[in-house]
Tab-separated table of C-alpha atoms in Angstrom:
chain	number	residue	atom	x	y	z
A	1	UNK	CA	-47.946	-27.287	-31.453
A	2	UNK	CA	-47.805	-28.544	-27.851
A	3	UNK	CA	-47.007	-32.092	-29.026
A	4	UNK	CA	-44.103	-30.784	-31.125
A	5	UNK	CA	-42.708	-28.965	-28.108
A	6	UNK	CA	-42.981	-32.027	-25.823
A	7	UNK	CA	-41.354	-34.663	-28.083
A	8	UNK	CA	-37.724	-33.580	-27.529
A	9	UNK	CA	-38.165	-34.270	-23.798
A	10	UNK	CA	-38.998	-37.988	-24.263
A	11	UNK	CA	-35.478	-39.151	-25.261
A	12	UNK	CA	-34.064	-37.288	-22.284
A	13	UNK	CA	-36.419	-39.198	-19.978
A	14	UNK	CA	-35.424	-42.500	-21.537
A	15	UNK	CA	-31.728	-41.583	-21.285
A	16	UNK	CA	-32.241	-40.815	-17.609
A	17	UNK	CA	-33.823	-44.216	-17.004
A	18	UNK	CA	-30.992	-45.947	-18.845
A	19	UNK	CA	-28.419	-43.981	-16.901
A	20	UNK	CA	-30.126	-44.869	-13.629
A	21	UNK	CA	-30.237	-48.539	-14.633
A	22	UNK	CA	-26.554	-48.531	-15.561
A	23	UNK	CA	-25.692	-46.770	-12.315
A	24	UNK	CA	-27.685	-49.340	-10.347
A	25	UNK	CA	-25.955	-52.230	-12.106
A	26	UNK	CA	-22.522	-50.681	-11.502
A	27	UNK	CA	-23.386	-50.127	-7.840
A	28	UNK	CA	-24.391	-53.781	-7.443
A	29	UNK	CA	-21.204	-54.910	-9.209
A	30	UNK	CA	-19.003	-52.705	-7.026
A	31	UNK	CA	-20.767	-53.953	-3.880
A	32	UNK	CA	-20.729	-57.625	-4.895
A	33	UNK	CA	-17.122	-57.575	-6.056
A	34	UNK	CA	-16.125	-55.474	-3.041
A	35	UNK	CA	-14.040	-53.298	-5.348
A	36	UNK	CA	-13.730	-50.445	-2.839
A	37	UNK	CA	-12.078	-52.676	-0.256
A	38	UNK	CA	-8.395	-51.806	0.256
A	39	UNK	CA	-5.470	-54.185	0.023
A	40	UNK	CA	-3.322	-54.475	3.122
A	41	UNK	CA	-0.918	-56.808	4.912
A	42	UNK	CA	-2.687	-59.452	6.992
A	43	UNK	CA	-3.570	-58.670	10.586
A	44	UNK	CA	-1.238	-60.593	12.899
A	45	UNK	CA	-1.967	-61.712	16.441
A	46	UNK	CA	0.958	-63.055	18.478
A	47	UNK	CA	3.012	-62.701	21.616
A	48	UNK	CA	6.296	-60.846	21.358
A	49	UNK	CA	9.016	-63.483	21.545
A	50	UNK	CA	12.220	-64.539	19.865
A	51	UNK	CA	10.267	-66.904	17.630
A	52	UNK	CA	7.712	-64.317	16.518
A	53	UNK	CA	10.432	-61.743	15.771
A	54	UNK	CA	12.326	-64.348	13.731
A	55	UNK	CA	9.176	-65.230	11.783
A	56	UNK	CA	8.455	-61.602	10.948
A	57	UNK	CA	11.970	-61.272	9.533
A	58	UNK	CA	11.970	-64.606	7.723
A	59	UNK	CA	8.419	-64.593	6.291
A	60	UNK	CA	7.926	-61.539	4.047
A	61	UNK	CA	4.370	-62.642	3.198
A	62	UNK	CA	3.340	-61.945	6.778
A	63	UNK	CA	4.148	-58.254	6.455
A	64	UNK	CA	3.502	-57.625	2.745
A	65	UNK	CA	0.159	-56.760	1.163
A	66	UNK	CA	-1.807	-59.702	-0.135
A	67	UNK	CA	-3.009	-58.449	-3.539
A	68	UNK	CA	-5.800	-60.554	-5.071
A	69	UNK	CA	-6.857	-60.286	-8.743
A	70	UNK	CA	-8.183	-56.764	-9.315
A	71	UNK	CA	-11.609	-57.483	-10.819
A	72	UNK	CA	-12.947	-60.298	-8.619
A	73	UNK	CA	-10.301	-61.150	-6.037
A	74	UNK	CA	-11.781	-59.004	-3.258
A	75	UNK	CA	-14.974	-61.037	-3.242
A	76	UNK	CA	-14.802	-63.855	-0.729
A	77	UNK	CA	-17.685	-65.567	-2.514
A	78	UNK	CA	-15.931	-65.655	-5.888
A	79	UNK	CA	-12.653	-66.780	-4.321
A	80	UNK	CA	-14.543	-69.573	-2.537
A	81	UNK	CA	-16.553	-70.529	-5.631
A	82	UNK	CA	-13.430	-70.716	-7.800
A	83	UNK	CA	-11.705	-72.918	-5.231
A	84	UNK	CA	-14.776	-75.141	-4.972
A	85	UNK	CA	-15.423	-75.451	-8.695
A	86	UNK	CA	-12.027	-75.060	-10.302
A	87	UNK	CA	-9.562	-75.749	-7.505
A	88	UNK	CA	-6.548	-74.163	-9.145
A	89	UNK	CA	-5.492	-73.096	-12.647
A	90	UNK	CA	-2.971	-75.129	-14.651
A	91	UNK	CA	-2.647	-77.591	-11.797
A	92	UNK	CA	0.367	-79.935	-12.016
A	93	UNK	CA	0.202	-83.713	-11.649
A	94	UNK	CA	2.802	-84.760	-9.060
A	95	UNK	CA	3.772	-88.418	-9.120
A	96	UNK	CA	3.262	-90.367	-5.919
A	97	UNK	CA	2.684	-93.826	-4.490
A	98	UNK	CA	-0.588	-94.848	-2.848
A	99	UNK	CA	-0.267	-96.590	0.510
A	100	UNK	CA	-2.924	-98.732	2.200
A	101	UNK	CA	-3.303	-99.233	5.958
A	102	UNK	CA	-5.764	-101.652	7.535
A	103	UNK	CA	-7.305	-100.123	10.636
A	104	UNK	CA	-8.252	-102.073	13.758
A	105	UNK	CA	-11.975	-101.978	12.859
A	106	UNK	CA	-11.352	-103.338	9.361
A	107	UNK	CA	-11.432	-99.975	7.595
A	108	UNK	CA	-8.859	-99.433	4.831
A	109	UNK	CA	-7.153	-96.067	5.088
A	110	UNK	CA	-5.161	-94.707	2.152
A	111	UNK	CA	-2.681	-91.902	1.674
A	112	UNK	CA	-0.423	-90.802	-1.161
A	113	UNK	CA	3.312	-90.350	-0.702
A	114	UNK	CA	5.339	-87.874	-2.789
A	115	UNK	CA	9.134	-87.717	-2.580
A	116	UNK	CA	11.003	-84.362	-2.618
A	117	UNK	CA	12.227	-83.006	-5.946
A	118	UNK	CA	15.030	-80.841	-4.518
A	119	UNK	CA	17.211	-80.549	-1.446
A	120	UNK	CA	15.627	-78.763	1.474
A	121	UNK	CA	16.959	-75.299	2.370
A	122	UNK	CA	18.445	-76.591	5.655
A	123	UNK	CA	19.530	-79.912	4.167
A	124	UNK	CA	17.393	-82.014	6.512
A	125	UNK	CA	14.833	-84.735	5.833
A	126	UNK	CA	11.446	-83.028	6.315
A	127	UNK	CA	8.032	-84.555	5.630
A	128	UNK	CA	4.811	-82.591	5.335
A	129	UNK	CA	1.875	-84.631	6.608
A	130	UNK	CA	-1.210	-83.090	5.001
A	131	UNK	CA	-4.904	-83.429	5.828
A	132	UNK	CA	-7.250	-82.031	3.121
A	133	UNK	CA	-10.639	-80.372	3.518
A	134	UNK	CA	-14.037	-82.021	3.825
A	135	UNK	CA	-14.476	-85.028	1.494
A	136	UNK	CA	-11.179	-84.149	-0.239
A	137	UNK	CA	-8.161	-86.231	-1.177
A	138	UNK	CA	-4.757	-86.084	-2.885
A	139	UNK	CA	-6.276	-85.847	-6.381
A	140	UNK	CA	-7.940	-82.485	-5.737
A	141	UNK	CA	-6.337	-79.680	-7.734
A	142	UNK	CA	-5.535	-77.406	-4.790
A	143	UNK	CA	-3.766	-80.313	-3.070
A	144	UNK	CA	-1.829	-81.229	-6.232
A	145	UNK	CA	-0.687	-77.627	-6.664
A	146	UNK	CA	0.473	-77.356	-3.059
A	147	UNK	CA	2.221	-80.746	-3.086
A	148	UNK	CA	4.109	-79.914	-6.280
A	149	UNK	CA	5.318	-76.611	-4.802
A	150	UNK	CA	6.324	-78.272	-1.518
A	151	UNK	CA	8.213	-81.035	-3.371
A	152	UNK	CA	10.172	-78.446	-5.330
A	153	UNK	CA	11.139	-76.844	-1.995
A	154	UNK	CA	12.592	-80.098	-0.682
A	155	UNK	CA	9.656	-81.553	1.255
A	156	UNK	CA	8.407	-85.118	1.172
A	157	UNK	CA	4.600	-84.997	1.260
A	158	UNK	CA	2.142	-87.508	2.675
A	159	UNK	CA	-1.500	-86.660	1.857
A	160	UNK	CA	-4.371	-88.377	3.625
A	161	UNK	CA	-7.314	-89.501	1.497
A	162	UNK	CA	-10.371	-89.109	3.700
A	163	UNK	CA	-12.107	-92.413	4.320
A	164	UNK	CA	-14.781	-92.761	1.625
A	165	UNK	CA	-13.720	-89.682	-0.356
A	166	UNK	CA	-11.939	-91.460	-3.229
A	167	UNK	CA	-14.563	-92.706	-5.701
A	168	UNK	CA	-12.501	-95.732	-6.770
A	169	UNK	CA	-11.731	-97.017	-3.235
A	170	UNK	CA	-14.465	-99.077	-1.591
A	171	UNK	CA	-15.154	-98.926	2.122
A	172	UNK	CA	-14.218	-102.114	3.957
A	173	UNK	CA	-16.073	-101.290	7.183
A	174	UNK	CA	-19.344	-99.471	8.001
A	175	UNK	CA	-17.565	-96.190	8.728
A	176	UNK	CA	-16.324	-93.150	6.803
A	177	UNK	CA	-14.498	-89.949	7.708
A	178	UNK	CA	-16.036	-87.626	10.266
A	179	UNK	CA	-15.440	-84.046	11.379
A	180	UNK	CA	-12.796	-84.802	13.980
A	181	UNK	CA	-11.780	-88.465	13.783
A	182	UNK	CA	-7.971	-88.599	13.885
A	183	UNK	CA	-7.524	-92.364	13.479
A	184	UNK	CA	-6.557	-92.369	9.808
A	185	UNK	CA	-4.349	-89.298	10.090
A	186	UNK	CA	-2.586	-90.809	13.105
A	187	UNK	CA	-2.018	-94.075	11.222
A	188	UNK	CA	-0.427	-92.141	8.353
A	189	UNK	CA	1.843	-90.178	10.713
A	190	UNK	CA	2.931	-93.374	12.482
A	191	UNK	CA	3.742	-94.982	9.123
A	192	UNK	CA	5.936	-92.002	8.189
A	193	UNK	CA	7.733	-92.032	11.549
A	194	UNK	CA	8.419	-95.756	11.272
A	195	UNK	CA	9.448	-95.732	7.592
A	196	UNK	CA	11.609	-92.595	7.838
A	197	UNK	CA	13.015	-92.624	11.399
A	198	UNK	CA	15.249	-89.582	10.767
A	199	UNK	CA	12.560	-87.372	9.264
A	200	UNK	CA	10.971	-84.416	11.013
A	201	UNK	CA	7.351	-83.446	10.449
A	202	UNK	CA	5.490	-80.336	9.338
A	203	UNK	CA	1.769	-80.820	9.951
A	204	UNK	CA	-0.633	-79.076	7.541
A	205	UNK	CA	-4.431	-79.061	7.565
A	206	UNK	CA	-6.896	-77.394	5.206
A	207	UNK	CA	-10.404	-76.459	6.439
A	208	UNK	CA	-11.834	-79.603	8.113
A	209	UNK	CA	-8.310	-81.018	7.894
A	210	UNK	CA	-7.146	-78.126	10.068
A	211	UNK	CA	-9.529	-79.259	12.794
A	212	UNK	CA	-8.287	-82.845	12.531
A	213	UNK	CA	-4.559	-82.050	12.699
A	214	UNK	CA	-4.944	-79.653	15.644
A	215	UNK	CA	-7.086	-82.165	17.510
A	216	UNK	CA	-4.571	-84.918	16.752
A	217	UNK	CA	-1.628	-82.913	18.114
A	218	UNK	CA	-3.527	-81.914	21.254
A	219	UNK	CA	-4.827	-85.391	22.060
A	220	UNK	CA	-1.521	-86.548	23.532
A	221	UNK	CA	1.966	-85.150	23.946
A	222	UNK	CA	3.390	-88.179	22.123
A	223	UNK	CA	1.672	-87.033	18.920
A	224	UNK	CA	3.901	-83.936	18.902
A	225	UNK	CA	7.155	-85.913	18.867
A	226	UNK	CA	9.292	-85.110	15.807
A	227	UNK	CA	6.817	-82.349	14.837
A	228	UNK	CA	8.505	-79.049	13.948
A	229	UNK	CA	5.327	-77.010	13.499
A	230	UNK	CA	1.687	-77.058	12.473
A	231	UNK	CA	-0.258	-74.914	9.987
A	232	UNK	CA	-4.064	-74.754	9.913
A	233	UNK	CA	-5.830	-73.015	7.014
A	234	UNK	CA	-9.448	-71.792	7.095
A	235	UNK	CA	-10.890	-74.026	9.804
A	236	UNK	CA	-13.806	-73.052	12.058
A	237	UNK	CA	-12.403	-74.324	15.409
A	238	UNK	CA	-15.767	-75.196	17.007
A	239	UNK	CA	-18.499	-77.140	15.202
A	240	UNK	CA	-20.829	-76.490	18.121
A	241	UNK	CA	-20.558	-72.731	17.692
A	242	UNK	CA	-20.523	-72.951	13.902
A	243	UNK	CA	-23.761	-74.921	13.573
A	244	UNK	CA	-25.926	-71.901	14.421
A	245	UNK	CA	-24.119	-69.639	11.952
A	246	UNK	CA	-24.420	-72.268	9.208
A	247	UNK	CA	-28.215	-72.007	9.396
A	248	UNK	CA	-28.124	-68.241	8.809
A	249	UNK	CA	-28.515	-66.638	5.384
A	250	UNK	CA	-25.938	-63.982	6.235
A	251	UNK	CA	-23.083	-64.261	3.685
A	252	UNK	CA	-25.167	-67.044	2.035
A	253	UNK	CA	-23.935	-69.566	4.602
A	254	UNK	CA	-27.225	-71.446	4.508
A	255	UNK	CA	-26.783	-71.882	0.745
A	256	UNK	CA	-23.202	-73.132	1.153
A	257	UNK	CA	-24.480	-75.467	3.866
A	258	UNK	CA	-27.004	-76.930	1.424
A	259	UNK	CA	-24.376	-77.430	-1.290
A	260	UNK	CA	-21.943	-79.180	1.056
A	261	UNK	CA	-24.748	-81.330	2.464
A	262	UNK	CA	-25.756	-82.352	-1.053
A	263	UNK	CA	-22.159	-83.370	-1.803
A	264	UNK	CA	-21.931	-85.349	1.447
A	265	UNK	CA	-25.185	-87.153	0.620
A	266	UNK	CA	-23.788	-88.228	-2.739
A	267	UNK	CA	-20.621	-89.608	-1.116
A	268	UNK	CA	-22.529	-91.465	1.608
A	269	UNK	CA	-25.022	-92.907	-0.871
A	270	UNK	CA	-22.204	-94.036	-3.165
A	271	UNK	CA	-21.167	-96.298	-0.258
A	272	UNK	CA	-24.744	-97.318	0.551
A	273	UNK	CA	-24.049	-101.057	0.563
A	274	UNK	CA	-20.952	-100.791	2.761
A	275	UNK	CA	-22.713	-98.535	5.268
A	276	UNK	CA	-26.333	-99.685	5.239
A	277	UNK	CA	-26.370	-103.116	3.530
A	278	UNK	CA	-28.162	-106.052	5.174
A	279	UNK	CA	-24.898	-107.981	5.555
A	280	UNK	CA	-23.207	-105.073	7.335
A	281	UNK	CA	-22.694	-105.052	11.088
A	282	UNK	CA	-23.816	-101.481	11.630
A	283	UNK	CA	-23.411	-99.433	14.810
A	284	UNK	CA	-26.305	-100.146	17.164
A	285	UNK	CA	-27.638	-96.609	16.938
A	286	UNK	CA	-27.601	-96.576	13.117
A	287	UNK	CA	-30.997	-97.652	11.813
A	288	UNK	CA	-32.604	-98.084	8.415
A	289	UNK	CA	-34.765	-95.035	9.052
A	290	UNK	CA	-31.589	-92.935	9.144
A	291	UNK	CA	-31.101	-93.676	5.446
A	292	UNK	CA	-34.528	-92.267	4.622
A	293	UNK	CA	-33.752	-89.172	6.689
A	294	UNK	CA	-30.498	-88.818	4.767
A	295	UNK	CA	-32.398	-88.461	1.479
A	296	UNK	CA	-34.355	-85.497	2.808
A	297	UNK	CA	-31.467	-83.775	4.640
A	298	UNK	CA	-30.711	-80.228	3.515
A	299	UNK	CA	-27.932	-79.339	5.961
A	300	UNK	CA	-24.717	-80.815	7.282
A	301	UNK	CA	-26.175	-80.774	10.773
A	302	UNK	CA	-29.021	-83.086	9.741
A	303	UNK	CA	-26.542	-85.492	8.139
A	304	UNK	CA	-24.258	-85.375	11.186
A	305	UNK	CA	-27.171	-86.009	13.541
A	306	UNK	CA	-28.731	-88.853	11.578
A	307	UNK	CA	-25.598	-90.614	10.311
A	308	UNK	CA	-22.111	-89.295	11.049
A	309	UNK	CA	-22.205	-89.114	14.859
A	310	UNK	CA	-23.466	-92.689	15.019
A	311	UNK	CA	-20.300	-94.073	13.417
A	312	UNK	CA	-18.567	-93.345	16.745
A	313	UNK	CA	-21.493	-93.916	19.089
A	314	UNK	CA	-22.151	-90.331	20.197
A	315	UNK	CA	-25.475	-89.919	21.977
A	316	UNK	CA	-26.288	-86.481	20.623
A	317	UNK	CA	-25.202	-83.951	18.037
A	318	UNK	CA	-24.033	-81.634	20.829
A	319	UNK	CA	-21.782	-84.333	22.269
A	320	UNK	CA	-20.451	-85.161	18.788
A	321	UNK	CA	-19.542	-81.552	18.016
A	322	UNK	CA	-18.014	-80.935	21.433
A	323	UNK	CA	-15.814	-84.032	21.310
A	324	UNK	CA	-14.825	-83.741	17.646
A	325	UNK	CA	-13.843	-80.050	17.651
A	326	UNK	CA	-10.219	-79.049	18.164
A	327	UNK	CA	-11.057	-76.022	20.333
A	328	UNK	CA	-10.647	-77.993	23.562
A	329	UNK	CA	-7.261	-79.343	22.400
A	330	UNK	CA	-5.579	-76.198	21.059
A	331	UNK	CA	-4.077	-75.176	24.410
A	332	UNK	CA	-2.285	-78.542	24.594
A	333	UNK	CA	-0.245	-77.875	21.436
A	334	UNK	CA	3.295	-76.792	22.283
A	335	UNK	CA	4.981	-76.785	18.860
A	336	UNK	CA	4.893	-73.586	16.752
A	337	UNK	CA	1.342	-73.208	15.429
A	338	UNK	CA	0.148	-70.883	12.664
A	339	UNK	CA	-3.625	-70.451	12.298
A	340	UNK	CA	-4.817	-68.713	9.126
A	341	UNK	CA	-8.291	-67.460	8.216
A	342	UNK	CA	-9.574	-64.885	5.732
A	343	UNK	CA	-11.761	-62.077	7.065
A	344	UNK	CA	-14.096	-62.495	4.056
A	345	UNK	CA	-14.444	-66.287	4.336
A	346	UNK	CA	-18.199	-66.835	3.828
A	347	UNK	CA	-18.095	-70.204	5.630
A	348	UNK	CA	-16.391	-69.121	8.856
A	349	UNK	CA	-18.387	-66.583	10.847
A	350	UNK	CA	-16.386	-63.749	12.391
A	351	UNK	CA	-17.508	-64.802	15.891
A	352	UNK	CA	-15.475	-68.017	15.486
A	353	UNK	CA	-12.299	-65.993	14.967
A	354	UNK	CA	-12.282	-64.982	18.628
A	355	UNK	CA	-10.987	-68.508	19.337
A	356	UNK	CA	-7.609	-68.163	17.544
A	357	UNK	CA	-7.313	-64.513	18.612
A	358	UNK	CA	-7.725	-65.438	22.261
A	359	UNK	CA	-5.304	-68.356	21.947
A	360	UNK	CA	-2.612	-66.207	20.311
A	361	UNK	CA	-2.869	-63.716	23.192
A	362	UNK	CA	-2.019	-66.451	25.706
A	363	UNK	CA	0.462	-68.715	23.930
A	364	UNK	CA	3.895	-67.716	22.592
A	365	UNK	CA	3.947	-70.605	20.135
A	366	UNK	CA	0.759	-69.439	18.350
A	367	UNK	CA	0.458	-66.895	15.548
A	368	UNK	CA	-2.941	-66.026	14.078
A	369	UNK	CA	-2.873	-64.598	10.544
A	370	UNK	CA	-5.972	-62.794	9.232
A	371	UNK	CA	-5.796	-61.330	5.697
A	372	UNK	CA	-8.692	-59.167	4.493
A	373	UNK	CA	-9.350	-61.287	1.426
A	374	UNK	CA	-8.983	-64.850	0.242
A	375	UNK	CA	-12.364	-66.475	0.853
A	376	UNK	CA	-12.378	-70.126	1.855
A	377	UNK	CA	-9.147	-71.766	0.631
A	378	UNK	CA	-8.983	-69.357	-2.290
A	379	UNK	CA	-6.177	-66.806	-1.777
A	380	UNK	CA	-5.676	-66.454	-5.522
A	381	UNK	CA	-3.122	-63.953	-6.789
A	382	UNK	CA	-3.012	-62.215	-10.157
A	383	UNK	CA	-2.951	-58.823	-11.826
A	384	UNK	CA	-6.418	-58.090	-13.239
A	385	UNK	CA	-8.566	-61.035	-14.273
A	386	UNK	CA	-6.663	-64.312	-14.558
A	387	UNK	CA	-5.203	-65.924	-11.410
A	388	UNK	CA	-1.722	-67.355	-11.057
A	389	UNK	CA	-1.281	-71.137	-10.614
A	390	UNK	CA	0.306	-70.684	-7.159
A	391	UNK	CA	-1.704	-68.986	-4.441
A	392	UNK	CA	-0.705	-66.827	-1.506
A	393	UNK	CA	-1.728	-69.731	0.732
A	394	UNK	CA	0.653	-72.190	-0.964
A	395	UNK	CA	3.562	-69.775	-0.652
A	396	UNK	CA	2.812	-68.834	2.965
A	397	UNK	CA	2.712	-72.419	4.251
A	398	UNK	CA	6.061	-73.286	2.655
A	399	UNK	CA	7.629	-69.979	3.700
A	400	UNK	CA	6.525	-70.492	7.306
A	401	UNK	CA	7.746	-74.108	7.320
A	402	UNK	CA	11.126	-73.018	5.918
A	403	UNK	CA	11.435	-70.359	8.621
A	404	UNK	CA	10.632	-72.852	11.405
A	405	UNK	CA	13.192	-75.307	10.013
A	406	UNK	CA	15.802	-72.546	10.017
A	407	UNK	CA	14.772	-71.522	13.550
A	408	UNK	CA	15.256	-75.059	14.814
A	409	UNK	CA	18.596	-75.340	13.003
A	410	UNK	CA	19.785	-72.087	14.615
A	411	UNK	CA	18.689	-73.289	18.065
A	412	UNK	CA	20.590	-76.531	17.566
A	413	UNK	CA	23.736	-74.702	16.469
A	414	UNK	CA	23.518	-72.338	19.441
A	415	UNK	CA	23.117	-75.231	21.880
A	416	UNK	CA	26.078	-77.025	20.297
A	417	UNK	CA	28.215	-73.869	20.633
A	418	UNK	CA	27.195	-73.446	24.266
A	419	UNK	CA	28.068	-77.090	24.934
A	420	UNK	CA	31.514	-76.686	23.361
A	421	UNK	CA	32.167	-73.536	25.414
A	422	UNK	CA	31.079	-75.342	28.587
A	423	UNK	CA	33.418	-78.259	27.803
A	424	UNK	CA	36.327	-75.858	27.261
A	425	UNK	CA	35.714	-74.243	30.606
């Protein structure tokens, strides 16, 4: 009798366990996908000036909500993973010409040149000089998508291929790209200036490329000649500060560090003969034991300390990071500069964002743009599940460049009018 009375309660217990399990799974999904996070316009940091007011009027993306795909777009990890694995969806294949430049140390630098597919909105000859992210090149999908969009908006595009990044281009000297070496980027810019003497430049850098282009512009005032503006996307500003955060498991940065280190090892080892061969005249500080340490490296810092810094003769990792970071050069940039980071970028710790915030509070030419979502070079847009081919990032860079071109055109017209009025007087 008692057993008969107790049996109806058993399914209820099981249903409760199932319900609790489902609730737990849904809670984890909501937390991981960050579904409760709101959408909002990006936070903007800038000095009130004629330029900033013009940009706010001319760049709607700066004041509109960035709305990522509903299901997964608010997760910085998924945005970053999709960029890293997939790049972009339905990526176009722009047609360009590969150029080769022999550097003074015997290295062969390459970049790809893409001509504009339409007239520019101000009718001028404008070239975007583009520096991709770490170990990236012009054949990466996110670069192809951006180049195609820029071409259709009237821009010529020159895209640097990082030294050693292209699998079908052999190294011709015992050196490959490093965190802040500007030699190859500078050679590309000089080629463009010489080949197209009437062109004006828009400088664009993605991630590590953002560090390189900002460092290049700040190295000497001459590097800013003919430059209309600069855009840096998702860089970390200071490798010295970033190295500690990259060893932390917070936001899985240590895991990302391992993955990037593994990719760097594969690239370095693919050029083993050019870098470590017996016939190679290696840097004095680069020894055979460094190759064995490379095999066991599990972080970018270990690779930088054992191999990368020695390409340029730095005595320590600290010296390498201090000299190669753009942070000490940012205040020397006088052209309009837009720095963009996502608040949920798992690679760039929030403490690093004090650098662009502080700079934008002191310099009228600097605007810091901080959207809530986007991850690292993700910034996908879309309604529910499937992203659009073009990202918010692609549109923002071109929109900002268009606005700066119009700003410069207006300044020129105003100065011409003032000159005519002065002559009449």
